[in-house]
XYZ file of C-alpha atoms in Angstrom:
607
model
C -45.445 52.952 89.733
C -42.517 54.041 87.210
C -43.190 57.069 85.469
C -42.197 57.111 81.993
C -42.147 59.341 78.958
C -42.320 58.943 75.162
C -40.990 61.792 72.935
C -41.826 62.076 69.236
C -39.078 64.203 67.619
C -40.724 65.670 64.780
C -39.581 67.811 61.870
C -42.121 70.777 63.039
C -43.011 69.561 66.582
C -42.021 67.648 69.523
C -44.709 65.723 71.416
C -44.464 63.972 74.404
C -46.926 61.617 76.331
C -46.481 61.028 80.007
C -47.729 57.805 81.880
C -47.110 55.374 84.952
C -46.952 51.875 84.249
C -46.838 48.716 86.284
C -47.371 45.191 85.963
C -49.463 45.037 82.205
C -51.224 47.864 83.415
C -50.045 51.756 81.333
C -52.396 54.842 83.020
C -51.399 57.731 80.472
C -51.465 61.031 82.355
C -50.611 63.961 80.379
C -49.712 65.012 77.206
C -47.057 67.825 75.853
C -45.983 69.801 72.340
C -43.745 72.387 71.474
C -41.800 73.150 68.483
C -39.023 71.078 67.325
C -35.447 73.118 68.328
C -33.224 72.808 65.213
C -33.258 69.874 62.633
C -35.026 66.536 63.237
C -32.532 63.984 64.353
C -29.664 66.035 65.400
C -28.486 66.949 68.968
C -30.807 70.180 68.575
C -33.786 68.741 69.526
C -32.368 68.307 73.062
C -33.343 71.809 74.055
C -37.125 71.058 72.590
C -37.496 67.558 74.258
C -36.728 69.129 77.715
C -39.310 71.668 76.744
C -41.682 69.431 75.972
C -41.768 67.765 79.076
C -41.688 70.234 81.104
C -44.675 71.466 79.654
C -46.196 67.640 79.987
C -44.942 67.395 83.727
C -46.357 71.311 84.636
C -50.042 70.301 85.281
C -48.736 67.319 86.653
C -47.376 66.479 90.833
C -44.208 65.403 89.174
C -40.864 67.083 88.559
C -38.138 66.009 86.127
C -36.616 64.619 88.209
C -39.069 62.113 88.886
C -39.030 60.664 85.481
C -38.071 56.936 85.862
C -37.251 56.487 82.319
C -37.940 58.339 78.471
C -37.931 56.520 75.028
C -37.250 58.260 71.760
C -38.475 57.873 68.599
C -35.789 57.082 65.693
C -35.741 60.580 63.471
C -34.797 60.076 60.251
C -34.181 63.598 59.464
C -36.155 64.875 56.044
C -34.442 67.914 54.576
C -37.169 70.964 54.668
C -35.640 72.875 52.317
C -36.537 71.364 49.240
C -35.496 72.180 45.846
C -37.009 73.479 42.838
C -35.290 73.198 39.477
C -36.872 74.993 36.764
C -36.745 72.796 33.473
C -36.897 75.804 30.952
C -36.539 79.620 31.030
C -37.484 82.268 29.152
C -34.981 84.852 27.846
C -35.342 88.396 26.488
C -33.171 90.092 25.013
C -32.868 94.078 25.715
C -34.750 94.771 22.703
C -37.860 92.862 23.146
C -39.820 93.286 25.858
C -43.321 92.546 27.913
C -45.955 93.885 29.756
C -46.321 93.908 33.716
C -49.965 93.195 34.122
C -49.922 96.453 36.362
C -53.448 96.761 38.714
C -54.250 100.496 37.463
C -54.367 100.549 33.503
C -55.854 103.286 31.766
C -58.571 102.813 29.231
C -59.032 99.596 26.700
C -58.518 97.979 23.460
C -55.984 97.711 21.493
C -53.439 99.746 19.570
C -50.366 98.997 17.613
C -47.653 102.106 16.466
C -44.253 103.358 16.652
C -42.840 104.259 19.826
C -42.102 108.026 20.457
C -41.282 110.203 23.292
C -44.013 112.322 24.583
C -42.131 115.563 23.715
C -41.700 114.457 20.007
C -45.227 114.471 19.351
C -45.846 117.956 18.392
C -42.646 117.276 15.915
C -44.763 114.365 13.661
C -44.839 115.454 10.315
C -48.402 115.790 8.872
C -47.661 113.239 6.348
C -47.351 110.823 9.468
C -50.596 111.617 11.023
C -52.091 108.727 10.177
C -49.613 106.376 11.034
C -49.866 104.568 14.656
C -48.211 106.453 17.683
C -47.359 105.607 21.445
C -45.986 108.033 23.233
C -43.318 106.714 26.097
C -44.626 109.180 29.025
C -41.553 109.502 31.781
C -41.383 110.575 35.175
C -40.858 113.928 34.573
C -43.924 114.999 33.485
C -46.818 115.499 35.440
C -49.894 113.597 34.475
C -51.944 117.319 33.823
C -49.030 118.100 31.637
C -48.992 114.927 29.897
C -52.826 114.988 29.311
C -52.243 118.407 27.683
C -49.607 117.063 25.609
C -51.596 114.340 24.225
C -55.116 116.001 23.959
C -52.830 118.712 22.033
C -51.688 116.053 19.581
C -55.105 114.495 19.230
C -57.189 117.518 18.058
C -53.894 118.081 15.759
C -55.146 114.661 14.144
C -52.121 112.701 15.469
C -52.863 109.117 15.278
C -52.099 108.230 19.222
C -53.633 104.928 19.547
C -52.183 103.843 23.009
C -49.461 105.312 25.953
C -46.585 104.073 28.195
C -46.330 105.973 31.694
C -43.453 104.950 33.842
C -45.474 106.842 36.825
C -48.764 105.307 38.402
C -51.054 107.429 36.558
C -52.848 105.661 33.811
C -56.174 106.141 35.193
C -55.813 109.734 36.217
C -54.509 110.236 32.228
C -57.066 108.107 30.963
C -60.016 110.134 32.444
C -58.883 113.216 30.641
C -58.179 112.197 26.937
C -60.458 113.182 24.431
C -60.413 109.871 23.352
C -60.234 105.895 24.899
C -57.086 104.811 24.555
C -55.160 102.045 26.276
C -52.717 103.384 28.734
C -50.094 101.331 30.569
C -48.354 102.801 33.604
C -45.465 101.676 36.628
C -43.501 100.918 33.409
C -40.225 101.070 36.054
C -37.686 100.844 33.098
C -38.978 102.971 30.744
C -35.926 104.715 29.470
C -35.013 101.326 28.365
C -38.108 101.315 25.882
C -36.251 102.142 22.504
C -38.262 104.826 20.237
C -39.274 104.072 16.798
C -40.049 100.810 17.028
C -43.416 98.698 16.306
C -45.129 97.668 19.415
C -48.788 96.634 20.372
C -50.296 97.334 23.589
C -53.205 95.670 24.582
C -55.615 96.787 28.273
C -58.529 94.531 28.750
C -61.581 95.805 30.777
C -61.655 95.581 34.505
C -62.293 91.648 35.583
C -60.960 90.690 32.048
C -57.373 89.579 30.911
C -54.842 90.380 27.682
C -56.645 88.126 24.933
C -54.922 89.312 21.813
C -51.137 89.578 22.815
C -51.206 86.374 24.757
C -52.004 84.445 21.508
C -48.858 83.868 19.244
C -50.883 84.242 16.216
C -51.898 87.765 17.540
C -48.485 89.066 17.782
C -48.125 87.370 14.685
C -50.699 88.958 12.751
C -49.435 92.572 14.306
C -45.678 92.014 13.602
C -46.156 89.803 10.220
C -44.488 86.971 11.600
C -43.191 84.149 9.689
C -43.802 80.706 11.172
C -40.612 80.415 12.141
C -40.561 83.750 13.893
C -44.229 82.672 15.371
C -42.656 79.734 16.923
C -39.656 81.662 18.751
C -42.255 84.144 20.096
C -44.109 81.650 21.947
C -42.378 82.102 25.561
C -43.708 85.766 25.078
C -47.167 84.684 24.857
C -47.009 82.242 27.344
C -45.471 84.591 29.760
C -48.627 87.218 29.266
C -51.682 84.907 29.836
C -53.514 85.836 32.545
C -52.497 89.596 32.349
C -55.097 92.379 32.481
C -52.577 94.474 30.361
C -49.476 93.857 27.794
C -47.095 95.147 26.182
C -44.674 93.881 23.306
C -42.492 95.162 20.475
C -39.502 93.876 18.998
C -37.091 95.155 16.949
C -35.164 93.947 14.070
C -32.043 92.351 16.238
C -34.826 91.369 19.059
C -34.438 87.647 19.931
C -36.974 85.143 22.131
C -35.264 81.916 23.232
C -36.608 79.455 25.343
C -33.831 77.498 26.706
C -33.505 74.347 28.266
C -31.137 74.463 31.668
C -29.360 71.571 32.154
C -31.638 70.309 34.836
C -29.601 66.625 34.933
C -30.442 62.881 36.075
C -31.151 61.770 38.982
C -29.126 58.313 39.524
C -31.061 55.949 42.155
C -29.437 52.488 43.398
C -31.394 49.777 44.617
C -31.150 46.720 46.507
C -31.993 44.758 43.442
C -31.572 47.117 40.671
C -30.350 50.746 39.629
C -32.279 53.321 37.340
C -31.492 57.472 36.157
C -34.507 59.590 35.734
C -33.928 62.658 33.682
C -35.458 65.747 35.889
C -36.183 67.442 32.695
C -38.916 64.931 31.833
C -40.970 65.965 34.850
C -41.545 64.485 38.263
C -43.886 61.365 36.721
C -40.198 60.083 34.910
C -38.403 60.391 38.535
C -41.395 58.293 40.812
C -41.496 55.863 38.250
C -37.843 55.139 38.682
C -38.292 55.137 42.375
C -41.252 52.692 41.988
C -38.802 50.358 40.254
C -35.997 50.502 42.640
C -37.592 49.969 45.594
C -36.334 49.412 48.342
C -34.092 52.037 47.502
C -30.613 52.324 49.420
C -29.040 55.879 48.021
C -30.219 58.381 45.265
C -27.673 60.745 44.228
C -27.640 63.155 41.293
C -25.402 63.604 37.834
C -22.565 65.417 38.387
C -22.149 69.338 37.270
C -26.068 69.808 37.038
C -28.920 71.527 39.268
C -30.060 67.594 40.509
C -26.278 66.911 41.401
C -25.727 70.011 43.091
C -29.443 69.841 45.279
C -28.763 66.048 46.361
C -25.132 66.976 47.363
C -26.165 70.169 49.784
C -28.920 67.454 51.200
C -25.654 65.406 52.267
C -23.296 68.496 53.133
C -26.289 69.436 55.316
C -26.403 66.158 57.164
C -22.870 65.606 57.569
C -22.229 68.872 58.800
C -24.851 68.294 61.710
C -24.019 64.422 62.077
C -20.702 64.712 61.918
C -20.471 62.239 59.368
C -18.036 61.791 56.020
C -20.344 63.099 53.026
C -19.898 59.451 51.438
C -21.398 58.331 54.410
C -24.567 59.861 53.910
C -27.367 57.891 52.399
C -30.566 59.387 50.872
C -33.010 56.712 51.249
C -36.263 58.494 49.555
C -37.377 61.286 47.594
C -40.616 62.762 46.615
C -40.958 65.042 42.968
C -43.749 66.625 41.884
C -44.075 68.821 38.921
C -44.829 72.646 39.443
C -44.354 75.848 38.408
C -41.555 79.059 39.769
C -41.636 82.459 38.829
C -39.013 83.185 37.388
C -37.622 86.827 36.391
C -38.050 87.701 32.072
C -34.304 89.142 31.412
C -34.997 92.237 29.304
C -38.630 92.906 31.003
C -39.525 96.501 31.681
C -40.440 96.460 35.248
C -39.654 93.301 36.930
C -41.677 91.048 35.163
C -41.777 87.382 36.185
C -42.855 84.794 34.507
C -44.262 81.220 35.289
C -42.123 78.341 34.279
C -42.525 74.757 34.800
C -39.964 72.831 37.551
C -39.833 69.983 39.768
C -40.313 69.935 43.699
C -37.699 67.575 45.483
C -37.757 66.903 48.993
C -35.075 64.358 50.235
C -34.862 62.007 53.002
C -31.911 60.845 54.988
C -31.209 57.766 56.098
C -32.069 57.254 59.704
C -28.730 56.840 61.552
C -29.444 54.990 65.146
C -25.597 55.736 66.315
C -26.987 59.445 66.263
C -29.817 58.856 67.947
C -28.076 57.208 70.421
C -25.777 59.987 70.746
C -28.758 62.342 71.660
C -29.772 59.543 74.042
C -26.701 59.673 75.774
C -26.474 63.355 75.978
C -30.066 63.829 77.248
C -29.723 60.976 80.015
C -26.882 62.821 81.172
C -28.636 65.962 81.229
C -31.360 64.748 83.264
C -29.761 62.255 85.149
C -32.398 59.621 83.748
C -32.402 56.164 81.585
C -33.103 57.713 78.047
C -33.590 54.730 74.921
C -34.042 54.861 71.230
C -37.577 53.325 70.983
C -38.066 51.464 67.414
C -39.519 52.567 63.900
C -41.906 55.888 64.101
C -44.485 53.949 61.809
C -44.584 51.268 64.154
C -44.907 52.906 67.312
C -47.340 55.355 65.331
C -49.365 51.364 64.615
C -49.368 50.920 68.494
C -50.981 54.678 69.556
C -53.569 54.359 66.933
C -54.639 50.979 68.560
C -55.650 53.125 70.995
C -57.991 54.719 69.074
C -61.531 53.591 70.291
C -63.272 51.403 67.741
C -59.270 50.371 66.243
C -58.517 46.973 66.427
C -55.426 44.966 63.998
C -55.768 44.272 61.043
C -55.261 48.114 60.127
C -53.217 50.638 58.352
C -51.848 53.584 59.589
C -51.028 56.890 57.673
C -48.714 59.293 59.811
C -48.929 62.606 58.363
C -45.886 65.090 59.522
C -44.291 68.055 58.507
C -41.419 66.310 57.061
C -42.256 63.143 56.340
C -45.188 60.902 55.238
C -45.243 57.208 57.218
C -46.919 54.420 56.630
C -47.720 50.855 58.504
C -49.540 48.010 58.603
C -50.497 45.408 61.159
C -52.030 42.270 60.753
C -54.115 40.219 62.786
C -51.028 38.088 64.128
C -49.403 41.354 65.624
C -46.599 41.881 62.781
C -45.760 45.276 61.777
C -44.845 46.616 58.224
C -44.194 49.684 57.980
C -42.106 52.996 55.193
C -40.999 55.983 56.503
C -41.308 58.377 52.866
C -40.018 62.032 52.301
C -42.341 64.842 51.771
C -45.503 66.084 53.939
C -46.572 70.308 55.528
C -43.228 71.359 54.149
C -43.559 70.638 51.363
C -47.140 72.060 50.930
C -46.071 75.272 52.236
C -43.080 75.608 49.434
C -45.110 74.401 46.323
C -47.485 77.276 47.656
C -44.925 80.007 48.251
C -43.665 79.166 45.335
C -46.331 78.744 42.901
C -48.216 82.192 44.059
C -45.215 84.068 44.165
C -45.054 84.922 48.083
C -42.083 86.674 49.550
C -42.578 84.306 53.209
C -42.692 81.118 54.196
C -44.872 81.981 57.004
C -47.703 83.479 54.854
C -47.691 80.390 52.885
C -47.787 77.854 56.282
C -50.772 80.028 57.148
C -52.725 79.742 53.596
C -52.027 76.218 54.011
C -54.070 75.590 57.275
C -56.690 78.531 57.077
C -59.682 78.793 54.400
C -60.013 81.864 52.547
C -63.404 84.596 51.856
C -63.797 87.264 50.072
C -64.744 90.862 52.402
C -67.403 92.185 49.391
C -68.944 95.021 51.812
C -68.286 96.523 55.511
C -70.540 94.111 56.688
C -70.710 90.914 54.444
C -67.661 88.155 53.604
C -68.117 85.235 51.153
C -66.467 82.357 51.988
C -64.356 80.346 49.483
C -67.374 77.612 49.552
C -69.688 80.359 48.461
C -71.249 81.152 51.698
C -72.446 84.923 52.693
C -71.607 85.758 56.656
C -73.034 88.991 57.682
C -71.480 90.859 60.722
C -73.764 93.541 63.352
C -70.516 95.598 63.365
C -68.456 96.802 60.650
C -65.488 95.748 59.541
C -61.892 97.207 59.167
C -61.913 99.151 56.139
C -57.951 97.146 56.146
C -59.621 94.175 54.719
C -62.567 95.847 52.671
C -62.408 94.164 49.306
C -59.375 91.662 50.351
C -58.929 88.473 49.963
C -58.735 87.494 53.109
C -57.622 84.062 55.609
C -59.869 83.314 58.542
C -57.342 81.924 61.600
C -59.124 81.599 64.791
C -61.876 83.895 63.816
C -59.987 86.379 62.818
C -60.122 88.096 59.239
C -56.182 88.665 58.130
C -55.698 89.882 54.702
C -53.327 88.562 52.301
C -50.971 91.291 50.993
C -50.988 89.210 47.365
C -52.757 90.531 44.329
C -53.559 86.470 43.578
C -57.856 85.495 43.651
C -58.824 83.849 45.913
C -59.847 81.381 43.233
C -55.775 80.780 42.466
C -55.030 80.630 45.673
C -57.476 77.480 46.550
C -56.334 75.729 43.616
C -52.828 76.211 44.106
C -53.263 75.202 47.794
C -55.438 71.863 46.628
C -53.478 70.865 44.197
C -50.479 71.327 47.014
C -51.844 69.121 49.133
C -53.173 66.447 46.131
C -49.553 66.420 44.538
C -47.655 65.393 48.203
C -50.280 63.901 50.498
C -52.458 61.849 48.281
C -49.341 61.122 46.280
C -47.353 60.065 49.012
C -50.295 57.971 51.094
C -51.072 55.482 47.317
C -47.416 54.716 47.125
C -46.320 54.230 51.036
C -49.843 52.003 51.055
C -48.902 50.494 48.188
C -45.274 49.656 49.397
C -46.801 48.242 52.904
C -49.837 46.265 51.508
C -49.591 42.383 52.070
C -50.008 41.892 48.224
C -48.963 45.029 46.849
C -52.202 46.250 46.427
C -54.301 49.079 48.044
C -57.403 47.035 47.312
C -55.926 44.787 49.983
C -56.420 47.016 53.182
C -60.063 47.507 54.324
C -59.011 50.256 57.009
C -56.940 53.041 57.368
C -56.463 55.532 60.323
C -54.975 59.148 59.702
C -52.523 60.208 62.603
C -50.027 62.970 63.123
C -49.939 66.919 63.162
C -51.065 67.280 59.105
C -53.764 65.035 59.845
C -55.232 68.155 61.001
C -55.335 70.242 57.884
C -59.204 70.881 56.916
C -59.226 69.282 54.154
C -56.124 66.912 53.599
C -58.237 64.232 55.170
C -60.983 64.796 52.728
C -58.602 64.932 50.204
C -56.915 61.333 51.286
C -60.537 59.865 51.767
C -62.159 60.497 49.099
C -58.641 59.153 46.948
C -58.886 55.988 48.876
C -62.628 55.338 48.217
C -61.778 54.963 45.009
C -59.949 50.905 46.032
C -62.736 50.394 48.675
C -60.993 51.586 51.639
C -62.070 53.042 54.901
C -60.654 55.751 56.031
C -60.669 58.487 58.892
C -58.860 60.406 61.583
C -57.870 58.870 64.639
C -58.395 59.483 68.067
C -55.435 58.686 70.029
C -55.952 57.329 73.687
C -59.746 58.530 72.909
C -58.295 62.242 73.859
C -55.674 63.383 71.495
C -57.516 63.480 68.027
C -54.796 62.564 65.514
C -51.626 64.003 67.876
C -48.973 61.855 69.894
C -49.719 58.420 68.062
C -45.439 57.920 68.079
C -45.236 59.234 71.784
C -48.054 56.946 72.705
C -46.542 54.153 71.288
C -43.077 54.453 72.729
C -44.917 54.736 75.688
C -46.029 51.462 75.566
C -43.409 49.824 73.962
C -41.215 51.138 76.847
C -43.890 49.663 79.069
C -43.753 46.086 77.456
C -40.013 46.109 77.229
């Protein structure tokens, strides 16, 4: 009996699925995966495909060179390194500036006064006593010595109501004052504070955040603030929420802008009509425009702008790998979704960043079966073996969920990737319809990096797969469901009071100051924004009458299918039109993996 593969070139994996077929009979007998070797859809992936089924073919009597014939999936590459283009930034100036939100404030409250340097203190006239001071502490004193220096000036009746360390000593200063005071410290820029100036400084209690200087009408009322001056210091206010601890002053040629960037239009061409979506009116404006283009045949952005510039690296990308002209490059879907980027405050005193809202893109390329075919070639020569381009990915996804015990047409499929999200449908007659959309895992794991802040992708990939707990004692973790596990043995005082990820039972802290709270929201609403997002429209696009209402069934396949709680996610959003839906099994073996490889399999076995 021939023995024949099917390879699934994926943006994150490659899967393969090994079988000998004769007559109408297909006996399926292994299964491979390994990660995808350079960018989907490029001659790359020839070094992962040989991988793959090597690692199919090792449990196996059978050699490489026994392989009678492969088939390979059409890749329609999705570019994984999506853009995000902030809509607005916030500016300061030199002479205005925030607080940090540093983890080891001194003291509480709230105090408003002139800046002065530590060593002026004991210069303050008496007639000046009573007037609001905060001393800016530098590095060059000690904290015993600066604790001297302020006690000294407090039992002379100096009015200190707050301090600004540029060391990380505010508790150790705190402790020692005759007096509560609040005390901000790992002020990095400090000699950048100007003296003499009116500034408020605000330190909530421990578990609390800023409540006075995040509220323009609180700067306001401390600065006497016109409305017009209220308004322009609204980016400050913004940019402190959140904060256990804050810092702002302004002096009289201080300025607060919030900008808008030229963000630019996104121009999309249709088969029946054309539409521009303005990225500055959010992601909502963009899908919208897609949803009235569609079928879409190339999006391209305006000229000169941030959209223009991300759409044109999507096609200097491909045509650098394809080989092709640039103008010969055609974008054929793109997923937005609003978010938010840290971005760094110009002017802050130590690095501050604040959050500002943008748009996620992820583009796809369209699929180009002359490259495919070029791979083809290349890897038949390789191995000495007939090598074809199978058909559609959603449609040979539609033919390994069939094997799915309990399946049966009519049905919809969902194939969840890394780079892509796929959809098809098959009706009781046997014909396929089917969308191949951009946007799936990789994007997930960049709205979270992004969104908390994180330096790696890698850290993100992992928050995205992994649920979180809290260590609260040597021997007790709460989960993020609010769940107590006790351990017999202690645990590593490394992840004592950590937020922690649990990967194969194993506790790994994340180095992040984020909750754990943030991070499950950021991570849900990751997952909401491109999964459940991307499975309404691609059902919507497939469904006989152009409604999900019209689909009873619906079977979850592919690698993100796998996610602990993207299925929930996607079941509990289709409920809502009366659907079924749930995870496949493919074969009755393979869970949700090698649906595509299955079904090239047995297209190659009918052809």
């Amino acid at each position: 009996m021939p023995l024949i593969a099917g390879i699934d070139i994926g943006n994150a994996t490659t899967e393969v699925a090994l079988a000998q077929t004769g007559g109408r009979e297909t006996q399926f007998i292994a299964s491979g995966i390994v990660a995808t070797t350079g960018m989907k859809g490029t001659g790359e992936n020839i070094a992962g495909i040989v991988a793959s089924l090597e690692k199919a073919l090792s449990g196996t009597p059978w050699t490489l060179g026994d392989l009678d014939k492969i088939c390979i999936n059409e890749a329609a590459p999705v570019i994984g390194d999506v853009a995000m283009e902030t809509i607005t930034e916030t500016i300061i100036t030199e002479s205005t500036m925030i607080g940090h939100n540093p983890q080891t404030p001194g003291g509480a409250g709230i105090g408003v006064g002139k800046t002065i340097a530590l060593a002026a203190l004991a210069a303050v006239p008496e007639a000046q006593f009573a007037d609001g001071w905060i001393p800016l502490i530098g590095d060059e004193y000690d904290f015993l010595e600066a604790v001297w220096l302020l006690n000294e000036a407090l039992d002379r009746g100096v009015n200190v109501v707050a301090a600004i360390l540029k060391k990380d000593d505010g508790v150790l200063v705190n402790n020692r004052l005759r007096k509560v005071l609040p005390v901000v410290d790992e002020v990095t820029l400090l000699e950048q504070v100007p003296e003499g100036v009116l500034a408020a400084v605000e330190v909530a209690a421990t578990g609390q955040v800023v409540r006075v200087l995040s509220n323009p009408y609180g700067i306001a009322t401390f600065f006497g603030l016109t409305p017009e001056e209220t308004q322009a210091i609204v980016p400050i206010a913004r940019a402190l929420i959140g904060n256990r601890s804050a810092v702002v002053l302004k002096t009289p040629q201080g300025d607060v802008k919030s900008r808008t960037i030229p963000a630019g239009k996104i121009l999309i061409s249709g088969e029946r009509r054309s539409a521009e979506a303005d990225v500055a009116r959010g992601a909502d404006g963009i899908m919208q425009a897609m949803a009235g283009c569609a079928p879409v045949q190339d999006i391209r952005g305006e000229a000169g702008t941030h959209a223009g510039g991300m759409l044109e690296r999507v096609r200097s990308v491909m045509a650098t790998l394809s080989g092709h002209a640039m103008s010969d490059i055609r974008i054929q879907d793109l997923l937005a979704v609003d978010t938010f980027i840290p971005r760094k405050v110009q002017g802050g005193i130590a690095g501050e960043f604040s959050m500002e809202n943008a748009v996620g893109i992820a583009a796809m390329v369209k699929s180009d079966r002359l490259q495919m075919q070029a791979i083809a070639s290349a890897l038949s020569e390789r191995l000495h073996t007939e090598v074809v381009v199978g058909g559609v990915e959603a449609n040979m996804a539609v033919a390994g969920a069939l094997t799915t015990p309990g399946c049966a047409a009519p049905l919809a499929i969902l194939d969840l990737g890394a780079g892509s999200t796929d959809a098809a449908i098959i009706s009781a007659e046997g014909s396929v319809k089917s969308v191949h959309l951009a946007g799936a895992g990789n994007m997930v794991s960049l709205l979270i990096k992004t969104e908390l802040g994180l330096s790696e992708l890698h850290l993100a990939e992992e928050l995205k797969k992994y649920p979180l707990a809290k260590v609260e004692s040597l021997f007790s973790i709460r989960h993020e469901n609010g769940a107590v596990e006790f351990f017999r043995e202690p645990l590593s005082p490394s992840v004592f009071a950590k937020v922690v990820y649990i990967k194969d039972g194993e506790l790994i802290p994340v180095d992040n100051l984020t909750s754990l709270e943030k991070i499950r929201t950021v991570r849900r609403q990751a997952k909401e924004k491109v999964f459940v997002t991307n499975c309404l429209r691609a059902l919507r696009q497939v469904s006989p009458g152009g409604s999900i209402r019209d689909i009873a069934f619906v079977v979850l396949v592919g690698g993100s299918s796998l996610d602990f709680e993207v299925p929930q996610l996607i079941t509990d959003a289709l409920s809502h039109y009366g659907v079924v839906a749930g995870q496949g099994n493919i074969r009755g073996t393979e869970g949700p993996r090698n649906a595509v490889a299955t079904g090239l399999v047995l297209a190659c076995a009918d052809a």
